[in-house]
């Protein structure tokens, strides 16, 4: 089986400082990978390098495209990479405001990716937008409301709908539950888990919340100071941490 | 007035503007940056159009200026006077006799010919601006032909008003490539953008020039189930009886009575001289 995404020797430096270095892994179709680590450990840098938002200084990000098979996305042309970004890839930002157009209605937000890939039938676009609102548990009556009238949890769900409407195969998520209260977090996680399984999505989730990866991720990478210090199956890493930092991280989780 | 160079601008500036115009004609719909000069009128009064006209005029040209269709409004009169003073070119109010027409917000009703040039005054040349405020991003979207966002605007129109309510500055795709803002002309005029004359667009404050060469395909954007419609007030002109021209609605008194008149004053005048009479003109005569 061809991996959907192969990351080889990715390195990003900010001057003399290391953003992330020597990251290698394969992601297979349908697999969900978690990346955890403290603030400043390089997990967001790594995610942005993989998603094409940052240009890595070294390494390859090889994506298995539908037409041409595995292609290095770092060296592919910008139009191709941006096309991937609106079709086969999705990016869920931590702050929904970064991923939504706040001055455009919920329906327009969901429809944007459809129109960007050439959909020109208003009725179809609107039907799909309403269908997706339903799938992320937002009332159909809100389709013409602007996201600024939505709660934080609804905005985040709208952002997910907007990203998944074109049926991507790989979703990058940067702290998707950050800034939400725990009950809303739980609902969002439940929804995400359902969508990931139902659509057979592959996902890379960056978070510092171990509960999130325990629920969603099949595999886990632990980062510290730009290096991957431990990787493995999620339950294995969390239940039997080997590296000192991972042990610290696991023991730092607050118990209620 | 020997103290002015011909048409006010110095020759180097005119050369620079002409180069931008030629580039604009070579790449239809592409916004060419140019070093816009300070003009002796405020931004928003047509500084871009005036610079393009100045670079286009020759001493043999006949110049016409229209402002929202009219030849006799402040903006039109002052720009016409400006070139009478600085270029000493002949001016006219008749569309047929003009060789260079500077316009704000309208295309004349009379069909333009191959030997004519029409210059539009453009306030904001970037059609994507109100959806994407970053210039770096809109330039990238143009260069990569990512125009999905333009349809988001039309989608919003339909979802809020039940129809595409954008009535002016209606976005068009030029020659199958660049999406262009045709300046704030009513969408009634959009079908006329495929014409025999050269069309030049100047935005002074935003420092952009773009162009549509003659006989270029210009398509108004729309949805399959909500096709583009060129709309006008459903009424004949009250002065000349024309049913095919774009109309201004004029409030007549406090009681709510109103009249509709051609916004193109030259078209209306020539029709009345030819003997056409509208509804209100008849009453006055009686």
Tab-separated table of C-alpha atoms in Angstrom, chain A:
chain	number	residue	atom	x	y	z
A	1	UNK	CA	0.000	0.000	0.000
A	2	UNK	CA	1.329	3.440	-0.945
A	3	UNK	CA	1.469	5.885	1.940
A	4	UNK	CA	-0.772	8.920	1.394
A	5	UNK	CA	1.885	11.229	2.769
A	6	UNK	CA	5.591	10.587	3.198
A	7	UNK	CA	7.562	13.132	5.184
A	8	UNK	CA	11.319	12.832	4.734
A	9	UNK	CA	13.911	14.805	6.662
A	10	UNK	CA	11.864	17.990	7.022
A	11	UNK	CA	13.800	20.850	8.544
A	12	UNK	CA	12.844	24.465	9.123
A	13	UNK	CA	15.147	26.968	10.787
A	14	UNK	CA	14.454	30.502	11.864
A	15	UNK	CA	17.943	31.917	11.502
A	16	UNK	CA	20.153	30.036	13.949
A	17	UNK	CA	17.198	28.630	15.881
A	18	UNK	CA	15.573	25.353	14.992
A	19	UNK	CA	11.873	25.332	14.072
A	20	UNK	CA	11.793	21.611	13.538
A	21	UNK	CA	14.415	19.245	12.230
A	22	UNK	CA	14.862	15.722	10.917
A	23	UNK	CA	11.184	14.754	10.934
A	24	UNK	CA	10.357	11.513	9.111
A	25	UNK	CA	7.127	9.566	8.984
A	26	UNK	CA	4.636	7.911	6.652
A	27	UNK	CA	0.903	8.429	6.865
A	28	UNK	CA	-1.339	5.775	5.335
A	29	UNK	CA	-4.852	6.330	3.966
A	30	UNK	CA	-7.447	6.447	6.731
A	31	UNK	CA	-4.870	6.965	9.413
A	32	UNK	CA	-4.974	9.750	11.984
A	33	UNK	CA	-1.679	11.016	13.322
A	34	UNK	CA	-1.363	13.162	16.423
A	35	UNK	CA	1.523	15.521	17.085
A	36	UNK	CA	1.879	16.647	20.694
A	37	UNK	CA	4.409	18.774	22.482
A	38	UNK	CA	4.740	21.894	24.563
A	39	UNK	CA	4.444	25.426	23.187
A	40	UNK	CA	7.427	26.237	21.000
A	41	UNK	CA	8.295	22.602	20.355
A	42	UNK	CA	7.914	23.076	16.616
A	43	UNK	CA	4.659	21.226	16.040
A	44	UNK	CA	2.877	24.115	14.311
A	45	UNK	CA	5.994	24.844	12.230
A	46	UNK	CA	6.019	21.232	11.123
A	47	UNK	CA	2.316	21.325	10.259
A	48	UNK	CA	2.695	24.528	8.245
A	49	UNK	CA	5.672	23.057	6.377
A	50	UNK	CA	3.650	19.987	5.451
A	51	UNK	CA	0.593	22.008	4.410
A	52	UNK	CA	2.664	24.310	2.193
A	53	UNK	CA	2.138	27.451	4.269
A	54	UNK	CA	5.855	27.573	5.110
A	55	UNK	CA	8.706	26.578	2.866
A	56	UNK	CA	10.916	24.005	4.609
A	57	UNK	CA	14.695	24.477	4.394
A	58	UNK	CA	15.270	20.806	3.688
A	59	UNK	CA	13.358	17.603	3.154
A	60	UNK	CA	10.477	16.278	1.124
A	61	UNK	CA	6.725	16.083	1.633
A	62	UNK	CA	5.523	13.454	-0.827
A	63	UNK	CA	1.778	13.302	-1.368
A	64	UNK	CA	0.050	10.535	-3.287
A	65	UNK	CA	-1.961	12.615	-5.792
A	66	UNK	CA	-4.990	11.158	-7.542
A	67	UNK	CA	-3.650	11.677	-11.046
A	68	UNK	CA	0.142	11.567	-10.936
A	69	UNK	CA	0.770	9.333	-7.927
A	70	UNK	CA	3.378	10.327	-5.320
A	71	UNK	CA	4.708	13.867	-5.912
A	72	UNK	CA	6.963	16.048	-3.770
A	73	UNK	CA	4.761	18.993	-2.787
A	74	UNK	CA	7.713	21.134	-1.679
A	75	UNK	CA	9.101	21.348	-5.195
A	76	UNK	CA	5.799	21.302	-7.120
A	77	UNK	CA	4.642	24.560	-8.687
A	78	UNK	CA	2.634	26.966	-6.571
A	79	UNK	CA	-0.581	26.718	-8.641
A	80	UNK	CA	-0.513	22.926	-8.239
A	81	UNK	CA	0.089	23.221	-4.505
A	82	UNK	CA	-2.732	25.739	-4.097
A	83	UNK	CA	-4.997	23.485	-6.137
A	84	UNK	CA	-4.204	20.624	-3.742
A	85	UNK	CA	-4.963	23.027	-0.898
A	86	UNK	CA	-8.519	23.493	-2.151
A	87	UNK	CA	-9.262	19.951	-3.253
A	88	UNK	CA	-7.441	17.036	-1.638
A	89	UNK	CA	-6.175	18.936	1.400
A	90	UNK	CA	-7.979	20.767	4.125
A	91	UNK	CA	-6.613	22.940	6.890
A	92	UNK	CA	-8.507	23.562	10.103
A	93	UNK	CA	-7.127	26.550	11.977
A	94	UNK	CA	-7.077	26.892	15.740
A	95	UNK	CA	-9.007	30.124	15.538
A	96	UNK	CA	-12.058	29.744	13.314
A	97	UNK	CA	-11.678	33.407	12.356
A	98	UNK	CA	-8.453	32.577	10.502
A	99	UNK	CA	-10.173	29.924	8.440
A	100	UNK	CA	-13.529	31.605	7.773
A	101	UNK	CA	-14.587	34.675	5.860
A	102	UNK	CA	-16.337	36.548	8.612
A	103	UNK	CA	-18.192	38.905	6.269
A	104	UNK	CA	-19.678	36.103	4.167
A	105	UNK	CA	-22.682	33.993	5.196
A	106	UNK	CA	-22.276	30.413	6.435
A	107	UNK	CA	-23.563	29.097	3.101
A	108	UNK	CA	-21.089	31.247	1.188
A	109	UNK	CA	-18.275	30.049	3.409
A	110	UNK	CA	-19.074	26.429	2.689
A	111	UNK	CA	-19.680	27.148	-0.998
A	112	UNK	CA	-16.396	28.967	-1.549
A	113	UNK	CA	-14.334	25.821	-2.092
A	114	UNK	CA	-16.982	24.417	-4.424
A	115	UNK	CA	-16.991	27.604	-6.483
A	116	UNK	CA	-13.172	27.658	-6.413
A	117	UNK	CA	-13.086	24.288	-8.164
A	118	UNK	CA	-15.599	25.404	-10.781
A	119	UNK	CA	-19.090	24.746	-9.389
A	120	UNK	CA	-21.410	27.271	-11.061
A	121	UNK	CA	-24.903	26.100	-10.141
A	122	UNK	CA	-26.357	28.120	-7.271
A	123	UNK	CA	-29.001	25.569	-6.346
A	124	UNK	CA	-26.485	22.714	-6.124
A	125	UNK	CA	-24.026	24.777	-4.102
A	126	UNK	CA	-26.727	25.788	-1.682
A	127	UNK	CA	-28.016	22.223	-1.291
A	128	UNK	CA	-24.528	21.006	-0.507
A	129	UNK	CA	-24.000	23.848	1.969
A	130	UNK	CA	-27.230	22.981	3.774
A	131	UNK	CA	-26.340	19.286	3.765
A	132	UNK	CA	-22.982	20.064	5.355
A	133	UNK	CA	-24.491	22.375	7.954
A	134	UNK	CA	-26.616	19.412	8.977
A	135	UNK	CA	-23.617	17.119	9.140
A	136	UNK	CA	-21.824	19.458	11.528
A	137	UNK	CA	-25.009	19.883	13.573
A	138	UNK	CA	-25.790	23.505	12.694
A	139	UNK	CA	-29.449	24.368	12.130
A	140	UNK	CA	-30.313	24.758	8.451
A	141	UNK	CA	-32.055	28.062	9.245
A	142	UNK	CA	-28.655	29.618	10.003
A	143	UNK	CA	-27.384	29.152	6.442
A	144	UNK	CA	-27.633	32.863	5.605
A	145	UNK	CA	-26.228	34.110	8.919
A	146	UNK	CA	-22.705	35.397	9.117
A	147	UNK	CA	-20.171	33.480	11.222
A	148	UNK	CA	-19.814	36.527	13.468
A	149	UNK	CA	-23.305	35.686	14.773
A	150	UNK	CA	-22.154	32.139	15.665
A	151	UNK	CA	-20.732	30.879	18.962
A	152	UNK	CA	-17.108	29.732	19.090
A	153	UNK	CA	-18.048	26.068	18.847
A	154	UNK	CA	-20.361	26.690	15.902
A	155	UNK	CA	-17.678	28.701	14.118
A	156	UNK	CA	-15.268	25.817	14.546
A	157	UNK	CA	-17.829	23.339	13.196
A	158	UNK	CA	-18.561	25.666	10.286
A	159	UNK	CA	-14.850	25.819	9.531
A	160	UNK	CA	-14.746	22.031	9.449
A	161	UNK	CA	-17.755	21.877	7.116
A	162	UNK	CA	-16.177	24.453	4.827
A	163	UNK	CA	-13.032	22.351	4.625
A	164	UNK	CA	-14.614	18.967	4.144
A	165	UNK	CA	-17.193	19.939	1.499
A	166	UNK	CA	-14.882	19.129	-1.417
A	167	UNK	CA	-14.167	15.660	-0.026
A	168	UNK	CA	-10.475	16.071	0.834
A	169	UNK	CA	-8.317	13.041	1.574
A	170	UNK	CA	-5.956	14.679	4.045
A	171	UNK	CA	-6.892	17.132	6.781
A	172	UNK	CA	-4.373	19.218	8.704
A	173	UNK	CA	-5.688	20.399	12.053
A	174	UNK	CA	-3.967	22.940	14.263
A	175	UNK	CA	-5.404	22.718	17.786
A	176	UNK	CA	-8.962	22.244	16.552
A	177	UNK	CA	-10.365	22.267	20.079
A	178	UNK	CA	-8.257	25.094	21.480
A	179	UNK	CA	-10.220	27.875	23.109
A	180	UNK	CA	-13.444	25.878	23.438
A	181	UNK	CA	-15.005	24.882	26.735
A	182	UNK	CA	-14.899	21.206	27.660
A	183	UNK	CA	-18.472	20.252	26.825
A	184	UNK	CA	-18.197	21.914	23.400
A	185	UNK	CA	-14.816	20.233	22.965
A	186	UNK	CA	-16.364	16.857	23.653
A	187	UNK	CA	-19.090	17.446	21.088
A	188	UNK	CA	-16.608	18.632	18.490
A	189	UNK	CA	-14.357	15.634	19.076
A	190	UNK	CA	-17.311	13.318	18.753
A	191	UNK	CA	-18.237	14.967	15.473
A	192	UNK	CA	-14.683	14.885	14.140
A	193	UNK	CA	-14.283	11.228	15.049
A	194	UNK	CA	-17.505	10.423	13.217
A	195	UNK	CA	-16.547	12.374	10.095
A	196	UNK	CA	-13.019	10.980	9.969
A	197	UNK	CA	-14.271	7.405	10.175
A	198	UNK	CA	-17.252	7.931	7.866
A	199	UNK	CA	-15.272	9.666	5.100
A	200	UNK	CA	-12.148	7.543	5.565
A	201	UNK	CA	-10.074	10.699	6.039
A	202	UNK	CA	-6.435	10.808	6.889
A	203	UNK	CA	-5.602	13.538	9.340
A	204	UNK	CA	-2.673	15.130	11.079
A	205	UNK	CA	-3.697	16.769	14.329
A	206	UNK	CA	-1.449	19.133	16.217
A	207	UNK	CA	-2.469	19.649	19.827
A	208	UNK	CA	-1.173	19.933	23.335
A	209	UNK	CA	-4.261	18.221	24.688
A	210	UNK	CA	-3.534	14.551	25.286
A	211	UNK	CA	-7.228	13.726	25.607
A	212	UNK	CA	-7.753	14.851	22.013
A	213	UNK	CA	-5.137	12.510	20.617
A	214	UNK	CA	-6.287	9.655	22.843
A	215	UNK	CA	-9.725	9.950	21.251
A	216	UNK	CA	-8.819	10.697	17.648
A	217	UNK	CA	-5.302	9.601	16.811
A	218	UNK	CA	-4.125	6.139	15.799
A	219	UNK	CA	-0.497	7.119	16.077
A	220	UNK	CA	1.337	9.737	18.049
A	221	UNK	CA	4.493	11.780	17.667
A	222	UNK	CA	5.934	13.667	20.636
A	223	UNK	CA	8.015	16.744	19.847
A	224	UNK	CA	10.391	18.757	21.967
A	225	UNK	CA	12.708	21.582	20.872
A	226	UNK	CA	12.078	20.857	17.222
A	227	UNK	CA	12.946	17.164	17.464
A	228	UNK	CA	10.671	14.141	17.484
A	229	UNK	CA	11.528	12.454	20.764
A	230	UNK	CA	9.064	9.588	20.650
A	231	UNK	CA	6.639	8.050	18.191
A	232	UNK	CA	4.350	5.072	18.168
A	233	UNK	CA	0.789	3.876	18.586
A	234	UNK	CA	-1.181	6.364	20.662
A	235	UNK	CA	-2.145	4.012	23.445
A	236	UNK	CA	1.361	2.582	23.601
A	237	UNK	CA	2.990	5.995	23.910
A	238	UNK	CA	0.504	7.317	26.424
A	239	UNK	CA	0.351	4.181	28.585
A	240	UNK	CA	4.043	3.360	28.509
A	241	UNK	CA	6.003	6.533	27.797
A	242	UNK	CA	9.713	5.912	27.251
A	243	UNK	CA	11.242	9.344	26.865
A	244	UNK	CA	11.639	11.513	29.925
A	245	UNK	CA	9.725	14.370	28.353
A	246	UNK	CA	6.824	12.132	27.374
A	247	UNK	CA	6.707	10.782	30.920
A	248	UNK	CA	6.550	14.354	32.190
A	249	UNK	CA	3.841	15.242	29.697
A	250	UNK	CA	1.665	12.257	30.578
A	251	UNK	CA	2.072	12.816	34.299
A	252	UNK	CA	1.192	16.486	33.935
A	253	UNK	CA	-2.381	15.817	32.865
A	254	UNK	CA	-4.767	17.072	35.517
A	255	UNK	CA	-7.108	14.513	36.981
A	256	UNK	CA	-10.572	15.528	38.023
